[in-house]
């Protein structure tokens, strides 16, 4: 149901005597992550083949060691896109990101473009600059990018942009039921949110955040997606240490750009 389980099996495969063959049934979700796993395993010398709904992993270890530079996490970059989006002005540089990324969440570049954020690449990373918002209503399918759902839901709600996000059927089986969590926390701000089995719709946007205390549900993405709302007023994030799962220096980085944080 989640690409994480498939990627885990793919990485176990080379250590099995006969390798491993996986046959995917039903609708495969988060496909970019499977191609990311495939690409990285191949670059390290493992034999991986994907043909339609079948994945074949050959047994055995690579013949020699390989040096690999690990690209930064595009999912983590989404929170900086959100901060740039909410700020009155923004000129933000994020080092290490590449235009030829295998990560599915690199789709951020296109998703935030109509929201008025332009992304330019150079050999050292990406620069984000603000421009006018190009659309007044959005309908987007995140079946291949479900980790961006919380970021975009907060973005749409904060700017009171009506939006429907679909392809979210896996959000119920993440660290928490992210559909319920996002709805619950956004409605603390006066927003109106509708959820279904695979969608989240922003009906009405945020009215006030000052003084609101947000729960994180043991979910790193809840903490990081709601933190940028501090640009709109003083907020509290409960159990902030959850960010350590994917972005341990998140709060330190916020202080570096001028946020005031008290524990």
XYZ file of C-alpha atoms in Angstrom:
263
model
C 0.000 0.000 0.000
C 2.923 2.323 0.750
C 6.059 2.564 -1.374
C 8.140 2.400 1.817
C 7.353 -1.300 2.230
C 8.286 -2.005 -1.393
C 11.555 -0.048 -1.167
C 12.462 -1.950 2.010
C 11.911 -5.296 0.279
C 13.929 -4.116 -2.739
C 16.908 -3.316 -0.511
C 16.647 -6.681 1.252
C 16.537 -8.519 -2.086
C 20.280 -8.636 -2.931
C 20.991 -10.342 0.404
C 18.634 -13.239 -0.357
C 20.052 -16.443 -1.864
C 17.955 -16.268 -5.033
C 17.326 -12.547 -5.076
C 13.718 -11.365 -5.009
C 10.841 -10.896 -7.441
C 8.018 -8.554 -6.472
C 4.701 -8.452 -8.268
C 2.703 -5.290 -7.566
C -1.064 -5.629 -7.533
C -3.658 -2.874 -7.497
C -2.692 0.778 -7.838
C 0.956 1.491 -7.079
C 1.357 4.692 -5.073
C 4.362 6.994 -4.737
C 5.942 5.481 -7.845
C 8.724 8.106 -7.966
C 10.067 6.643 -4.722
C 10.336 3.201 -6.299
C 12.235 4.655 -9.235
C 14.421 6.574 -6.762
C 15.233 3.334 -4.927
C 15.914 1.621 -8.257
C 18.191 4.392 -9.503
C 20.230 4.535 -6.298
C 20.592 0.739 -6.079
C 21.808 0.632 -9.674
C 24.285 3.444 -9.061
C 25.733 1.377 -6.216
C 26.144 -1.671 -8.461
C 23.060 -3.735 -7.608
C 21.022 -5.328 -10.411
C 17.416 -4.098 -10.405
C 14.847 -4.324 -13.189
C 11.331 -2.883 -13.270
C 9.029 -4.076 -16.053
C 5.422 -2.905 -15.760
C 4.191 -4.274 -12.399
C 7.137 -6.603 -11.748
C 10.375 -5.795 -9.919
C 13.338 -8.196 -10.110
C 16.284 -7.915 -7.717
C 19.351 -10.044 -8.476
C 21.262 -11.649 -5.583
C 24.772 -10.610 -4.627
C 26.803 -7.608 -3.563
C 28.475 -5.077 -5.893
C 31.997 -5.910 -6.963
C 33.532 -2.662 -5.710
C 32.867 0.241 -3.397
C 31.201 3.332 -4.869
C 31.348 6.962 -3.751
C 27.891 8.549 -3.763
C 26.896 12.143 -3.023
C 23.464 12.170 -1.344
C 21.137 14.884 -2.589
C 19.188 16.928 -0.005
C 15.567 16.004 0.688
C 12.989 17.732 -1.529
C 10.269 16.887 0.994
C 12.152 18.957 3.595
C 12.585 21.749 1.044
C 8.798 22.028 0.848
C 8.706 23.799 4.231
C 11.074 26.460 2.918
C 8.870 26.851 -0.149
C 5.969 27.372 2.260
C 7.911 29.980 4.256
C 8.842 31.860 1.084
C 5.207 31.682 -0.022
C 3.891 33.111 3.257
C 6.552 35.817 3.604
C 5.896 39.334 2.296
C 9.229 39.179 0.465
C 11.555 36.272 -0.213
C 14.901 35.591 -1.871
C 15.916 32.181 -0.583
C 18.810 29.914 -1.608
C 18.760 26.172 -0.852
C 22.086 24.427 -1.578
C 22.626 21.013 -3.115
C 19.362 20.522 -5.040
C 19.573 19.441 -8.678
C 17.346 19.870 -11.715
C 17.832 16.186 -12.657
C 16.682 14.859 -9.271
C 15.175 11.379 -9.068
C 13.024 12.453 -6.117
C 9.321 12.685 -6.862
C 8.907 15.643 -4.519
C 11.033 17.741 -6.876
C 7.583 18.363 -8.378
C 7.548 21.184 -5.812
C 9.021 23.398 -8.506
C 5.904 23.047 -10.661
C 3.378 22.915 -7.815
C 4.472 26.232 -6.329
C 4.978 28.016 -9.654
C 1.285 29.017 -10.049
C 1.401 30.057 -6.382
C 3.920 32.737 -7.309
C 7.225 31.066 -6.419
C 9.794 30.762 -9.180
C 12.681 28.299 -8.865
C 15.983 28.819 -10.656
C 18.772 26.221 -10.691
C 22.515 26.669 -10.778
C 25.369 24.253 -10.140
C 25.173 24.838 -6.385
C 21.427 24.613 -5.686
C 18.141 26.476 -6.142
C 16.948 30.043 -5.565
C 13.328 30.882 -4.745
C 11.844 34.252 -5.698
C 8.313 35.566 -5.221
C 5.927 36.587 -7.996
C 2.160 37.182 -8.138
C -0.167 34.199 -7.561
C -1.418 32.991 -10.950
C -4.565 31.066 -9.964
C -7.543 31.640 -7.664
C -8.557 27.987 -7.226
C -6.594 24.747 -7.355
C -7.279 21.053 -7.932
C -4.178 18.894 -7.685
C -3.487 15.147 -7.558
C -0.715 14.132 -5.147
C -0.950 10.345 -5.539
C 2.758 10.383 -6.488
C 3.708 13.075 -3.947
C 1.660 12.442 -0.778
C 4.360 13.825 1.540
C 3.634 17.297 0.143
C -0.030 17.221 1.172
C 0.369 18.885 4.574
C 2.603 21.630 3.188
C 0.176 22.510 0.403
C -2.905 22.270 2.603
C -1.387 24.834 4.978
C -0.335 27.016 2.036
C -3.822 27.112 0.524
C -5.510 27.666 3.889
C -3.106 30.431 4.919
C -3.794 32.439 1.768
C -7.516 31.560 1.759
C -7.248 29.844 -1.633
C -10.011 27.283 -2.311
C -8.327 24.002 -3.217
C -8.987 20.287 -3.498
C -6.092 17.863 -3.083
C -6.713 14.288 -4.247
C -4.667 11.071 -4.370
C -4.271 11.028 -0.579
C -5.430 7.477 0.171
C -2.128 6.597 1.907
C -2.254 9.491 4.385
C -4.290 7.407 6.812
C -1.427 4.924 7.234
C 1.438 7.351 7.761
C 2.816 8.359 11.170
C -0.735 9.392 11.995
C -3.985 9.745 10.050
C -2.752 12.876 8.340
C -6.120 13.733 6.806
C -7.781 13.926 10.224
C -4.752 15.639 11.785
C -4.587 18.412 9.168
C -8.337 19.009 9.351
C -8.293 19.143 13.155
C -5.369 21.563 13.390
C -6.404 23.878 10.561
C -9.900 24.197 12.001
C -8.331 25.613 15.185
C -7.559 28.700 13.061
C -11.097 29.154 11.771
C -10.471 27.343 8.493
C -13.065 24.957 7.072
C -11.697 21.662 5.767
C -13.486 18.669 4.231
C -11.835 15.252 4.004
C -12.743 11.963 2.344
C -11.056 8.625 1.769
C -8.541 10.090 -0.667
C -8.946 13.857 -0.642
C -8.712 17.027 1.392
C -10.527 20.208 0.405
C -9.940 23.706 1.740
C -13.391 25.303 1.853
C -12.479 28.396 3.875
C -9.057 29.678 4.816
C -7.305 30.572 8.048
C -8.771 33.476 10.007
C -6.323 33.754 12.911
C -3.242 31.891 14.139
C -2.014 34.133 16.955
C -2.010 32.136 20.185
C -2.985 28.825 18.566
C -1.289 25.677 19.879
C -0.779 22.958 17.259
C -0.475 19.249 18.009
C 2.027 17.138 16.066
C 0.594 13.594 16.516
C 4.108 12.078 16.656
C 4.434 13.169 13.020
C 7.471 15.160 11.843
C 5.605 16.585 8.850
C 2.821 18.015 11.004
C 5.377 20.016 13.012
C 7.246 21.338 9.983
C 4.169 22.102 7.869
C 2.512 24.178 10.593
C 5.644 25.954 11.875
C 5.734 28.482 8.965
C 2.397 29.856 10.206
C 4.549 31.731 12.729
C 4.933 34.271 9.916
C 1.263 35.142 10.516
C 1.329 35.273 14.335
C 2.808 33.760 17.484
C 2.065 30.032 17.652
C 2.997 26.985 19.707
C 4.093 23.589 18.374
C 3.672 20.751 20.864
C 6.280 17.962 20.989
C 8.663 19.702 18.553
C 11.305 16.962 18.810
C 9.372 14.883 16.260
C 11.276 16.703 13.478
C 14.326 14.567 14.325
C 12.928 11.773 12.157
C 13.838 13.587 8.933
C 15.227 17.075 9.697
C 16.995 17.252 13.049
C 18.271 20.836 12.596
C 14.896 22.261 11.520
C 14.379 24.531 14.539
C 18.005 25.693 14.472
C 17.638 26.583 10.801
C 14.501 28.605 11.540
C 16.442 30.629 14.102
C 19.179 31.258 11.539
C 16.715 33.086 9.282
C 15.249 35.163 12.092
C 12.461 33.200 13.773
C 12.327 33.557 17.561
C 11.905 30.176 19.239
C 11.333 29.531 22.934
C 11.035 26.086 24.501
